[in-house]
Short mmCIF file of N, CA and C in Angstrom, two decimals:
data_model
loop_
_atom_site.label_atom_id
_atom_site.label_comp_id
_atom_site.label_asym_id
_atom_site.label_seq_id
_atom_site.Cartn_x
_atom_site.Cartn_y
_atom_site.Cartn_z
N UNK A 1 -74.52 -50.16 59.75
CA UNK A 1 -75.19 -51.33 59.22
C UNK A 1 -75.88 -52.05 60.37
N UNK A 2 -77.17 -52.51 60.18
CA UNK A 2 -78.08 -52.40 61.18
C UNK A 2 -77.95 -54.58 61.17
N UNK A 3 -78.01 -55.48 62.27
CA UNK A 3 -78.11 -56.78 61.95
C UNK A 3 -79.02 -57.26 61.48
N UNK A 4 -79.90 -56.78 60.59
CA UNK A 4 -80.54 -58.02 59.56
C UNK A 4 -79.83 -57.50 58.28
N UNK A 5 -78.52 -56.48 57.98
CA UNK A 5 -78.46 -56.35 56.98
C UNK A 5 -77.23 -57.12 56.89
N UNK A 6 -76.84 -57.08 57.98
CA UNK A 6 -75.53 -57.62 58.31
C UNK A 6 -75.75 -59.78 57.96
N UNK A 7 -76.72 -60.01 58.58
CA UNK A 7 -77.45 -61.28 58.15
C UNK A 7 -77.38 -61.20 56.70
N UNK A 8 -78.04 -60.58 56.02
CA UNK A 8 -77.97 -60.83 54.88
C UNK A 8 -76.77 -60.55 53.89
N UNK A 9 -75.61 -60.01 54.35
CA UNK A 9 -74.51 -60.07 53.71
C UNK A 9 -74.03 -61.79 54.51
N UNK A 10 -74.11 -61.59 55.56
CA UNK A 10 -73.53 -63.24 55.94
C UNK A 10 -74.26 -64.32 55.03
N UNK A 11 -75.39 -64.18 54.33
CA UNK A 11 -76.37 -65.30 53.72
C UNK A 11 -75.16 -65.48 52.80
N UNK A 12 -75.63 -64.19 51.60
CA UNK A 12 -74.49 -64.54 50.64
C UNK A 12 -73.53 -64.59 50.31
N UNK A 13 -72.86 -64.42 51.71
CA UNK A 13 -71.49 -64.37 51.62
C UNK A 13 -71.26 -66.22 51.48
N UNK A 14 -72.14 -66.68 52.09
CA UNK A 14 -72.51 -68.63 52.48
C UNK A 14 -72.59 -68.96 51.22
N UNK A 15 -73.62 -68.45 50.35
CA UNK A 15 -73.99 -68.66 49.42
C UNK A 15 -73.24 -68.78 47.97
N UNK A 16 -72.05 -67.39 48.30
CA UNK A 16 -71.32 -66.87 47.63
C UNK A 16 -70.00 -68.12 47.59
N UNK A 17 -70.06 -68.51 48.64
CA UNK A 17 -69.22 -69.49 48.34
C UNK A 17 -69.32 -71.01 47.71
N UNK A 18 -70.58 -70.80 47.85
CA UNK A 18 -71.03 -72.84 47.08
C UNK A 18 -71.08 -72.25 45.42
N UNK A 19 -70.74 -71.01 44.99
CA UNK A 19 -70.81 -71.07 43.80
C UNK A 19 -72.12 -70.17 43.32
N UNK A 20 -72.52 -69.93 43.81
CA UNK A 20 -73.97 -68.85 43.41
C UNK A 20 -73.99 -67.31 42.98
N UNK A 21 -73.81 -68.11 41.65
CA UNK A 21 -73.55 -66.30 40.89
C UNK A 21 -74.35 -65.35 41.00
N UNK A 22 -75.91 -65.71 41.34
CA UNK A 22 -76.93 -64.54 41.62
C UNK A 22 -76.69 -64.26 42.97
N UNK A 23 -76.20 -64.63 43.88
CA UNK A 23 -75.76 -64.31 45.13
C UNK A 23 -74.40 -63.12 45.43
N UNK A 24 -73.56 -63.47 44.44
CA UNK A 24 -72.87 -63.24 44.03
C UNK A 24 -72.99 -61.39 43.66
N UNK A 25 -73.74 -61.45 42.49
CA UNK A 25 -74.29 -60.13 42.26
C UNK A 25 -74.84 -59.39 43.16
N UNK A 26 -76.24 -60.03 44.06
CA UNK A 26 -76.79 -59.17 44.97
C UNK A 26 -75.67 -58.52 45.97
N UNK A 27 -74.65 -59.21 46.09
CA UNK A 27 -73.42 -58.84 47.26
C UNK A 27 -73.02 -58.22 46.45
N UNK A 28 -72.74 -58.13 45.55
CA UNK A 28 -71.93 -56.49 45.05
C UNK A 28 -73.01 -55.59 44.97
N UNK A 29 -73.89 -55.63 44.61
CA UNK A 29 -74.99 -54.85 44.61
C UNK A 29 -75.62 -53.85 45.73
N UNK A 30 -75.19 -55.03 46.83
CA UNK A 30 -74.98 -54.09 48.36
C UNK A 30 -73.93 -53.57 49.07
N UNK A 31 -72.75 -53.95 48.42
CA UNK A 31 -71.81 -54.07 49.42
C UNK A 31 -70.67 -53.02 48.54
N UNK A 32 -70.39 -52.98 47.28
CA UNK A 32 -69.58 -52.10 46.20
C UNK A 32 -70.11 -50.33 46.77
N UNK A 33 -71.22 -49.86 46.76
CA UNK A 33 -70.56 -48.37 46.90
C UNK A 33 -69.86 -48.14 48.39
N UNK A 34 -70.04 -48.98 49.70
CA UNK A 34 -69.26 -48.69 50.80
C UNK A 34 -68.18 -49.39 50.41
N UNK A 35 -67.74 -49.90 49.58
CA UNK A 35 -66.37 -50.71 49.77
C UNK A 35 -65.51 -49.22 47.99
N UNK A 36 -66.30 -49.18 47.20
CA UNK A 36 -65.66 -48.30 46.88
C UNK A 36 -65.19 -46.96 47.08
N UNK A 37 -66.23 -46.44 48.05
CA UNK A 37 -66.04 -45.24 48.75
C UNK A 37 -64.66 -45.52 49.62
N UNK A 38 -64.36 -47.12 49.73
CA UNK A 38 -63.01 -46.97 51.06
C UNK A 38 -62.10 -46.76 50.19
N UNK A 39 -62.11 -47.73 48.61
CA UNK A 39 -60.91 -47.45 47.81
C UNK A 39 -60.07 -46.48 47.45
N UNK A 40 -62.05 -45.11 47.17
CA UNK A 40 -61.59 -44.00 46.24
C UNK A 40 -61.00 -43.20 47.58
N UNK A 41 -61.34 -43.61 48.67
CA UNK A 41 -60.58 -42.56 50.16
C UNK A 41 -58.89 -42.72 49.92
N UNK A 42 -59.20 -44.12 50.27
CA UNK A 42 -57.65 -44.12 50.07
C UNK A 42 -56.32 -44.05 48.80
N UNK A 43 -56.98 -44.57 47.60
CA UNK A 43 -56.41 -44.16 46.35
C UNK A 43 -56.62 -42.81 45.84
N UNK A 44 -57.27 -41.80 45.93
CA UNK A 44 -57.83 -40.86 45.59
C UNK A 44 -57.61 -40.99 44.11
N UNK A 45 -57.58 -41.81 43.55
CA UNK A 45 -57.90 -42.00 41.72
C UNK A 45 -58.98 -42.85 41.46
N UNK A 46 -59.95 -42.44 40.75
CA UNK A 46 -61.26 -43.17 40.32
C UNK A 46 -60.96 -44.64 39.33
N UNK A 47 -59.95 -43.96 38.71
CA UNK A 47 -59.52 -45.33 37.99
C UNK A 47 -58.75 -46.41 38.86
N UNK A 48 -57.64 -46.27 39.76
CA UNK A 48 -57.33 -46.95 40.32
C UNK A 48 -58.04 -47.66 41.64
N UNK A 49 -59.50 -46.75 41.87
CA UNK A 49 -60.06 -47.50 42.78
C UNK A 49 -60.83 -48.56 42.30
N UNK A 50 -61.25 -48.14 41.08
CA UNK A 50 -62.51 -48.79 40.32
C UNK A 50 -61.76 -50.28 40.11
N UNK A 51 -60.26 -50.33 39.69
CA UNK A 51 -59.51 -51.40 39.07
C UNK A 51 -59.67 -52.42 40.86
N UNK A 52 -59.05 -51.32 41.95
CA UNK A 52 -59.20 -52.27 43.05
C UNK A 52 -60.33 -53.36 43.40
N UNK A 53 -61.58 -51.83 43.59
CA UNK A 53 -62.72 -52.79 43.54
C UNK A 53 -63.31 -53.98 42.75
N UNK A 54 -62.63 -54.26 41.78
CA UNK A 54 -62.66 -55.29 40.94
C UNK A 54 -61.87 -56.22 41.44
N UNK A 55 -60.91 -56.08 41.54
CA UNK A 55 -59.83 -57.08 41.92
C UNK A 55 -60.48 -57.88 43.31
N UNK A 56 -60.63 -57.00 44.36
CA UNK A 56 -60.78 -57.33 45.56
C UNK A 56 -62.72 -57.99 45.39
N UNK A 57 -63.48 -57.73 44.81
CA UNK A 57 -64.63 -58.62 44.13
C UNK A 57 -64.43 -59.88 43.79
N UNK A 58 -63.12 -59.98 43.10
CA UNK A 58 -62.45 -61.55 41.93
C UNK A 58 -61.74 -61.88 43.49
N UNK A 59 -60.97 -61.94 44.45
CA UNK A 59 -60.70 -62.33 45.44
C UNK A 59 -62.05 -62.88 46.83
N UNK A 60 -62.68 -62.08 46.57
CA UNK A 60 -63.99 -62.42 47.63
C UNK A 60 -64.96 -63.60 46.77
N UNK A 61 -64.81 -63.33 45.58
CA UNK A 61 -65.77 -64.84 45.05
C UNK A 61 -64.50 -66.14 45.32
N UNK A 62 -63.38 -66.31 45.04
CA UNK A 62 -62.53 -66.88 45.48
C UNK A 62 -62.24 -67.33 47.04
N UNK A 63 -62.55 -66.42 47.98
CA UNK A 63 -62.39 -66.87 49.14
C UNK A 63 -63.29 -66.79 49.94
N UNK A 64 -64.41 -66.73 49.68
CA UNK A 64 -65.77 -66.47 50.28
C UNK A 64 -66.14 -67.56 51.30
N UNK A 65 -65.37 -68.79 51.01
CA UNK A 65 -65.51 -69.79 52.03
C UNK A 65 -64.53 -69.34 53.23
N UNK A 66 -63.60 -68.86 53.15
CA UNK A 66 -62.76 -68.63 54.39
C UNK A 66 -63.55 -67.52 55.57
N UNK A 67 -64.69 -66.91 55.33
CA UNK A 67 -65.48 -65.98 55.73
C UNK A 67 -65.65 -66.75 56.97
N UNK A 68 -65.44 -65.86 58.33
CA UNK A 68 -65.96 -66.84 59.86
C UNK A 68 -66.68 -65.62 60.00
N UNK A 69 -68.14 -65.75 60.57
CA UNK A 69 -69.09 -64.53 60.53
C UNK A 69 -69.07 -64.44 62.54
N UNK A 70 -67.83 -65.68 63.16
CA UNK A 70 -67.59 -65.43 64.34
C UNK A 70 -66.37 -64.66 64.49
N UNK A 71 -66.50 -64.31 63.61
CA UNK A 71 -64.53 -63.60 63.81
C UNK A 71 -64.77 -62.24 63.87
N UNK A 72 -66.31 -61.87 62.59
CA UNK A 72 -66.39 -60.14 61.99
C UNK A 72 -67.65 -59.77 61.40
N UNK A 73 -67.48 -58.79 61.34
CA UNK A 73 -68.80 -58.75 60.28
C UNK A 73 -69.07 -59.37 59.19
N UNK A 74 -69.61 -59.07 58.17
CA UNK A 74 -69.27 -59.25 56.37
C UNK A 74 -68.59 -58.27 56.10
N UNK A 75 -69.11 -56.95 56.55
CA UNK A 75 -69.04 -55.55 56.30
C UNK A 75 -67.49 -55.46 55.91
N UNK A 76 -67.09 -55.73 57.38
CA UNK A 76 -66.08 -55.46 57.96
C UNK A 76 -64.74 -56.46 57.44
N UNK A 77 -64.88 -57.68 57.14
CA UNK A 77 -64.33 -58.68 56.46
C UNK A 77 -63.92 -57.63 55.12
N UNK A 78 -65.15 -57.71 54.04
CA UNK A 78 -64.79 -57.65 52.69
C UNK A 78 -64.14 -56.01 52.96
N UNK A 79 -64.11 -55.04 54.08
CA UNK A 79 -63.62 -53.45 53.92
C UNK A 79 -62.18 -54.10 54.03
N UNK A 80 -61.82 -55.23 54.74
CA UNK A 80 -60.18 -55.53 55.13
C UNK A 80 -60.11 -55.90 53.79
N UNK A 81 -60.15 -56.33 52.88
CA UNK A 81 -59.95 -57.05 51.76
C UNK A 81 -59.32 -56.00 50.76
N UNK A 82 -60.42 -54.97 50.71
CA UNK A 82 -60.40 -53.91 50.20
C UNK A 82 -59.06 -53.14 50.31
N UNK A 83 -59.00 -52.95 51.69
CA UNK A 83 -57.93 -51.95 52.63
C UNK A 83 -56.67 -52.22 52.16
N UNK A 84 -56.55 -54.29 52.26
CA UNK A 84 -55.47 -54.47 51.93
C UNK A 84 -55.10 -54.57 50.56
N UNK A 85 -56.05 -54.43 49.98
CA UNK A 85 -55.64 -54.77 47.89
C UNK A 85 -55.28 -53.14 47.74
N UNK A 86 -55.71 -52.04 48.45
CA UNK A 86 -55.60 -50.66 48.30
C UNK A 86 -54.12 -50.02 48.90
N UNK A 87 -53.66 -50.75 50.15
CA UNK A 87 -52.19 -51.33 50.36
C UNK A 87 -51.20 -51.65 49.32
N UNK A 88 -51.56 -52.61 49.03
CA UNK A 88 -50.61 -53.26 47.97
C UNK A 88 -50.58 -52.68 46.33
N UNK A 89 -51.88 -51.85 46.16
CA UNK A 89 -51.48 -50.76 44.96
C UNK A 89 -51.01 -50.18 45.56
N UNK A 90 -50.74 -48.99 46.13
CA UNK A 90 -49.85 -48.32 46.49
C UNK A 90 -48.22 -48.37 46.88
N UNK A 91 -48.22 -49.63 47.14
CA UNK A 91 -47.00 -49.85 47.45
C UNK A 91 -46.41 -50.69 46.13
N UNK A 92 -47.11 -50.61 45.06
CA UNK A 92 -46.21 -51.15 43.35
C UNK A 92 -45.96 -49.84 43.29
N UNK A 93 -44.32 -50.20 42.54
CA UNK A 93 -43.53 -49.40 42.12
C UNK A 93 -43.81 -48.57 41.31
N UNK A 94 -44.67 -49.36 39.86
CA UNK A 94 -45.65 -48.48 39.06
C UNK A 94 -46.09 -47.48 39.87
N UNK A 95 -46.77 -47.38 41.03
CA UNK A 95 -47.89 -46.08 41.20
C UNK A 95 -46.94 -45.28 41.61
N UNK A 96 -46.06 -45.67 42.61
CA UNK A 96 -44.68 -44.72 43.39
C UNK A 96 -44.76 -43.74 41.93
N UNK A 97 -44.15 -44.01 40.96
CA UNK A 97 -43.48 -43.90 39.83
C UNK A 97 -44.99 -42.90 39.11
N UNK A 98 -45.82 -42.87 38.88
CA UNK A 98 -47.13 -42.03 38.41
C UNK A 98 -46.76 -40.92 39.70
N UNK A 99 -47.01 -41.56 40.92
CA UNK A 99 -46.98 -40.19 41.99
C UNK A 99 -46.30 -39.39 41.60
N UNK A 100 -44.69 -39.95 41.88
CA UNK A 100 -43.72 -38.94 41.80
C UNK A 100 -43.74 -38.17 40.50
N UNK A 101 -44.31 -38.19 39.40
CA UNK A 101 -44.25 -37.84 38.44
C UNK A 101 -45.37 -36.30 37.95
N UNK A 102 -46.29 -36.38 39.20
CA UNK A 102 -47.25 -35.57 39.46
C UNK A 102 -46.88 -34.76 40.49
N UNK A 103 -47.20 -33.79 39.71
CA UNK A 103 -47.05 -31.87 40.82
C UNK A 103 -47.88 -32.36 42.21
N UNK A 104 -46.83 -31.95 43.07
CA UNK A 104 -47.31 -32.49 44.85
C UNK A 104 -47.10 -30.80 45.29
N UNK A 105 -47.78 -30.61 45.89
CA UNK A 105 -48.13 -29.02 46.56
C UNK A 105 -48.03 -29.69 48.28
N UNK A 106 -47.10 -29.45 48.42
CA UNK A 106 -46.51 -29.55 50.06
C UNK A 106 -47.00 -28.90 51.25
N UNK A 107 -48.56 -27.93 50.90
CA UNK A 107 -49.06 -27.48 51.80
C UNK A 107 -50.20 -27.11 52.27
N UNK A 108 -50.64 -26.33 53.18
CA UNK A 108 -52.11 -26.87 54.00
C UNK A 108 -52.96 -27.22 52.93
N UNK A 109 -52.86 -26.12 51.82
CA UNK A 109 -54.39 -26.29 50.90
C UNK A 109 -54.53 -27.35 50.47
N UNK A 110 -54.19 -28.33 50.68
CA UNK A 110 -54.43 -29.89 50.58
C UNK A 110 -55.25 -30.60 51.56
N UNK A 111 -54.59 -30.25 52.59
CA UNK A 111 -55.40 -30.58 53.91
C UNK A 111 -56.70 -30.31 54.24
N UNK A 112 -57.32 -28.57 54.10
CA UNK A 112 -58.23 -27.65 54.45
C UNK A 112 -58.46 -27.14 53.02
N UNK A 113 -60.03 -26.44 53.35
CA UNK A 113 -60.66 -25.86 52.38
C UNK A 113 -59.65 -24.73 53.11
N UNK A 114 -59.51 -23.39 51.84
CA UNK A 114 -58.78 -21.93 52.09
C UNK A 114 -59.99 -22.01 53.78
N UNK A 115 -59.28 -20.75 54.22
CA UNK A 115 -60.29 -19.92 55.54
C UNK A 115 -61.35 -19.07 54.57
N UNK A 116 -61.49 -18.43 53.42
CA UNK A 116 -62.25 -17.75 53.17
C UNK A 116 -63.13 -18.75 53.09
N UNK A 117 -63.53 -20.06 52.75
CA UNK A 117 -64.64 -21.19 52.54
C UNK A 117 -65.38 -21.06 53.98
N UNK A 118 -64.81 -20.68 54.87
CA UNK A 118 -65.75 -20.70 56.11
C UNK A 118 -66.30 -19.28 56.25
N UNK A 119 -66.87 -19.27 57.35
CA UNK A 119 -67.49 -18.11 58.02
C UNK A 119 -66.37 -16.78 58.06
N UNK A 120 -66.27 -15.45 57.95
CA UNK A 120 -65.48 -14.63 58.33
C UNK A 120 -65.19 -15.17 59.56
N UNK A 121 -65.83 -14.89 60.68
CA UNK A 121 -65.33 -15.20 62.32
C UNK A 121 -64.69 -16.34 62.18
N UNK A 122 -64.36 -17.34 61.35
CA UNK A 122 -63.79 -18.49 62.11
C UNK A 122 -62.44 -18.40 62.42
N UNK A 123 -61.78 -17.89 63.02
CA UNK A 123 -60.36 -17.57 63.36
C UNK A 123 -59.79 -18.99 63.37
N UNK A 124 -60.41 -20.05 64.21
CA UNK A 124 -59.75 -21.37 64.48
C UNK A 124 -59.40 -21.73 63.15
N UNK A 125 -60.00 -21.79 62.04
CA UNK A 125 -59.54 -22.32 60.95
C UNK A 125 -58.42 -21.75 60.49
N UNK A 126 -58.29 -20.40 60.12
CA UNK A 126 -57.28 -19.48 60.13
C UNK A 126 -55.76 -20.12 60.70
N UNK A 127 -56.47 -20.22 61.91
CA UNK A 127 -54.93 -20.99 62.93
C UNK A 127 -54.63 -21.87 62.34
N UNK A 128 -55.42 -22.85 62.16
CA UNK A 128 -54.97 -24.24 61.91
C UNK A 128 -54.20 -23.99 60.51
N UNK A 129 -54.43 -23.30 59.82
CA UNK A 129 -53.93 -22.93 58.69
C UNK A 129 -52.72 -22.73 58.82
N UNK A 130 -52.21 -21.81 59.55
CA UNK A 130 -51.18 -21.33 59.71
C UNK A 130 -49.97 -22.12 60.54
N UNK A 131 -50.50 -22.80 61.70
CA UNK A 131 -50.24 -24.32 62.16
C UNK A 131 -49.36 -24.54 61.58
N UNK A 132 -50.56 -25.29 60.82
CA UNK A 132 -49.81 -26.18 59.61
C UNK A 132 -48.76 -25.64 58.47
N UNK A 133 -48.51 -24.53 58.61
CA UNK A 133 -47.79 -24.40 57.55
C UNK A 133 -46.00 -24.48 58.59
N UNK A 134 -46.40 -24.49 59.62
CA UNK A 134 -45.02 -24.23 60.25
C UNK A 134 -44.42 -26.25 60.69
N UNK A 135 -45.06 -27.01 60.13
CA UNK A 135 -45.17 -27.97 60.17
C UNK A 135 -43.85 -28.55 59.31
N UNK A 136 -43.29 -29.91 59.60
CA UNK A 136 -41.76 -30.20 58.84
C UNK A 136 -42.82 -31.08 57.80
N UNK A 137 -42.27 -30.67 56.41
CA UNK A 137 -43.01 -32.03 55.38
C UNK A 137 -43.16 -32.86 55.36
N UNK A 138 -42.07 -33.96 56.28
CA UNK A 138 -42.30 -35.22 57.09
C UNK A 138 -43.64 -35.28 58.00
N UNK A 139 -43.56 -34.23 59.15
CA UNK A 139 -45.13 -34.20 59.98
C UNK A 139 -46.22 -33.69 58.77
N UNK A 140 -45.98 -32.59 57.94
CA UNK A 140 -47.15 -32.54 57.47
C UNK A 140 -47.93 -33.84 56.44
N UNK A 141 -46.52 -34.59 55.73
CA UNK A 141 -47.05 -35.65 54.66
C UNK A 141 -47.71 -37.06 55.69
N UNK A 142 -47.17 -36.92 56.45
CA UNK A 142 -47.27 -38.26 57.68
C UNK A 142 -49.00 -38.29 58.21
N UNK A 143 -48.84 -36.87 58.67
CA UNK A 143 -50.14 -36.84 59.09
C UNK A 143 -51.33 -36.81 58.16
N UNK A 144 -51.31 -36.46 57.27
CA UNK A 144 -52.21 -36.41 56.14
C UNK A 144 -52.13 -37.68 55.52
N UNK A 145 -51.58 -38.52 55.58
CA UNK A 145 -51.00 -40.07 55.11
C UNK A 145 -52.48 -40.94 56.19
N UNK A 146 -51.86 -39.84 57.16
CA UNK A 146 -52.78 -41.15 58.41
C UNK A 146 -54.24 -40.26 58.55
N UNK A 147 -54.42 -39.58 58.94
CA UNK A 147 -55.71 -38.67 59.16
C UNK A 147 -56.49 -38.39 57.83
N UNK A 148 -56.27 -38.18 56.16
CA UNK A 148 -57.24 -38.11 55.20
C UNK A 148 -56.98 -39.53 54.78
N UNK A 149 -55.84 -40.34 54.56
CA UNK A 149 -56.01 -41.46 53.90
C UNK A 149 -56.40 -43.06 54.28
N UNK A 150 -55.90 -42.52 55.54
CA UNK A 150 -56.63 -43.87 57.01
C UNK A 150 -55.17 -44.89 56.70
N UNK A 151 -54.10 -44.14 56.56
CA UNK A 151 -52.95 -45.07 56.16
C UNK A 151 -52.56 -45.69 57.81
N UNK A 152 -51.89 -46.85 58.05
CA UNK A 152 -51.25 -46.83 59.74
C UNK A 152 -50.26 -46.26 59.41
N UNK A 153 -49.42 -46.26 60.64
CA UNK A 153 -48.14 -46.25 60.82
C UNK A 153 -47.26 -47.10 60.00
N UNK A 154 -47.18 -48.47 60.07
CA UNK A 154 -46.47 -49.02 59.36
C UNK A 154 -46.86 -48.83 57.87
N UNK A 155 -47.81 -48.33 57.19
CA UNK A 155 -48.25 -48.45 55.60
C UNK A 155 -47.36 -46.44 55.22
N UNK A 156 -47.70 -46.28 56.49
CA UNK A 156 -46.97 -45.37 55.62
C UNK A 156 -45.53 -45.07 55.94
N UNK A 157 -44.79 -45.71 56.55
CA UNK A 157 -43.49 -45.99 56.62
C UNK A 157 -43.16 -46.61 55.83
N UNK A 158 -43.91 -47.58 55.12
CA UNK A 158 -43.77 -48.53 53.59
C UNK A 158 -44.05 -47.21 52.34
N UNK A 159 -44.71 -46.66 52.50
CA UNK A 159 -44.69 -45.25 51.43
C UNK A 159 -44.11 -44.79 51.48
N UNK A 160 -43.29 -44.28 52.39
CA UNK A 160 -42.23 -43.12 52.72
C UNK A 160 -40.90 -43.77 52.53
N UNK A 161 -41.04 -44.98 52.84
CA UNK A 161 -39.37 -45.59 52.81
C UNK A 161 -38.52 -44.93 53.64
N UNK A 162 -39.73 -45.37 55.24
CA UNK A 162 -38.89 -44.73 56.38
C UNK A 162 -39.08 -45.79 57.56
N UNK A 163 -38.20 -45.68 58.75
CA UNK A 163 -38.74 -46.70 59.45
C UNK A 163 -39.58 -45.97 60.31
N UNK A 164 -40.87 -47.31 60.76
CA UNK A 164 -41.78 -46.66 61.73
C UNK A 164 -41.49 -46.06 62.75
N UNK A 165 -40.42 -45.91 63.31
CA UNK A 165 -40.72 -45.00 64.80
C UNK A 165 -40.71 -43.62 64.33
N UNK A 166 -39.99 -43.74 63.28
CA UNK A 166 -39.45 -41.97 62.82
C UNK A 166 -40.82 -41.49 62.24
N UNK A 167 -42.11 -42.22 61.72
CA UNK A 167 -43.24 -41.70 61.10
C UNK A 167 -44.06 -41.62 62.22
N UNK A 168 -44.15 -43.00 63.50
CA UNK A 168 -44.92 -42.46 64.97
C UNK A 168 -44.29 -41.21 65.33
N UNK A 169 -43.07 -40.92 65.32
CA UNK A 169 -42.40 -39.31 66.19
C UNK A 169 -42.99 -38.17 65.23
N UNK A 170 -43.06 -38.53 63.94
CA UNK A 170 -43.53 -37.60 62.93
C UNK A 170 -44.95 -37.08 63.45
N UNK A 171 -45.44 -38.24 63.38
CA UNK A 171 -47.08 -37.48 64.15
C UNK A 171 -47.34 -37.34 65.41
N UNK A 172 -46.49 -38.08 66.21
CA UNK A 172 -47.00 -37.08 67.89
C UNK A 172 -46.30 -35.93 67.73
N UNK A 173 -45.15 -35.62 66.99
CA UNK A 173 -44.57 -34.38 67.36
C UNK A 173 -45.25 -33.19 66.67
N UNK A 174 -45.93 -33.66 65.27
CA UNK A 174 -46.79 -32.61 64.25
C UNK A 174 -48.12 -32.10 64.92
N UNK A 175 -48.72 -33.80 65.68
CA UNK A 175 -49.66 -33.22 66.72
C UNK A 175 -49.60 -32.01 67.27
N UNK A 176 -48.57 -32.80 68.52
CA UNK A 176 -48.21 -31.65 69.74
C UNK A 176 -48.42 -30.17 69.39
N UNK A 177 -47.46 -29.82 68.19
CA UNK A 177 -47.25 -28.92 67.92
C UNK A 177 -48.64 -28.01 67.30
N UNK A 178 -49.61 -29.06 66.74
CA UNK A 178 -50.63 -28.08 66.07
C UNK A 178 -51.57 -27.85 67.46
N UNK A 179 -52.04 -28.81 68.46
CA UNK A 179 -52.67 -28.59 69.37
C UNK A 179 -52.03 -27.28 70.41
N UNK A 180 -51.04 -27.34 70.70
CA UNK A 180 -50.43 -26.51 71.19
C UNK A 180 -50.33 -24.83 70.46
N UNK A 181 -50.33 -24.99 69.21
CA UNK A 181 -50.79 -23.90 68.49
C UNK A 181 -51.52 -23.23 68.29
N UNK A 182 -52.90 -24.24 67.98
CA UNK A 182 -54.14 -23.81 67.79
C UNK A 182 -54.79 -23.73 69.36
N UNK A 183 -54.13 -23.80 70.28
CA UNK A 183 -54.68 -23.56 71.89
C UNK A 183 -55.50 -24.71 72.46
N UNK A 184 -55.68 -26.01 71.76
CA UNK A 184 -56.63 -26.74 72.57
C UNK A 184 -55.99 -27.38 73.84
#
């Protein structure tokens, strides 16, 4: 996001707060497919992102005055908003409760397209494949928690219902082990 666009989310974000419903609109108008693209990353359900992005919309017309454009971006403001309403679904009991209730496949092909999706020669992918499969379900769910879903450390020690050091050891040690594997 280039600064006059960034200006103009700061306008109506100003604007957005004295009450200006056409202001209002144009900011979702610019600002909803990067803020839903963060939802659907991290919820990976269309419905439950779509419900976020709503929610976290009805919160930004609500707090639009608390906006310091010396603190952050706009961008960057309303993606925390987002991040954290996408947090806090996940961590209701309801969704725990849908997850667990859905077939979880515990391995790479979650992570990676198969190796046949690439080139014959790509051996590295191959590896990594294989890597990963020698991986403990703790390192493999941990890391995929933090690397596809952009979860921290502590959010996903709140998912796991583990304490954080044991989910930091989870991923330097899943690291180690795949770098060391795959030869880098």
């Amino acid at each position: 996001m280039d600064a006059s666009q960034a200006a103009q989310l700061t306008t109506l974000l100003k604007a957005v707060a004295t009450g200006d419903r056409l202001a209002f609109e144009r900011l979702y108008r610019l600002s909803s497919p990067h803020l839903f693209a963060v939802a659907l990353r991290m919820l990976r359900h269309r419905a439950w992102a779509e419900e976020v992005l709503h929610d976290s919309f009805i919160a930004l017309w609500h707090h639009a005055a608390s906006y310091n454009d010396a603190l952050s971006s706009p961008m960057t403001w309303m993606t925390h908003i987002v991040r954290n309403r996408c947090i806090d679904w996940l961590r209701n009991g309801a969704v725990r409760q849908s997850l667990a209730e859905e077939t979880y496949r515990d391995d790479e092909a979650e992570l990676l397209p198969a190796p046949r999706a690439f080139a014959p020669d790509d051996k590295q992918v191959a590896k990594l494949h294989h890597c990963l499969r020698h991986l403990s379900s703790e390192q493999r769910q941990s890391i995929t928690l933090a690397y596809f879903q952009g979860l921290s450390h502590s959010d996903i020690a709140s998912w796991l219902q583990q304490p954080v050091g044991s989910v930091k050891s989870w991923i330097r040690r899943g690291l180690d082990h795949l770098r060391e594997c795959v030869g880098l």
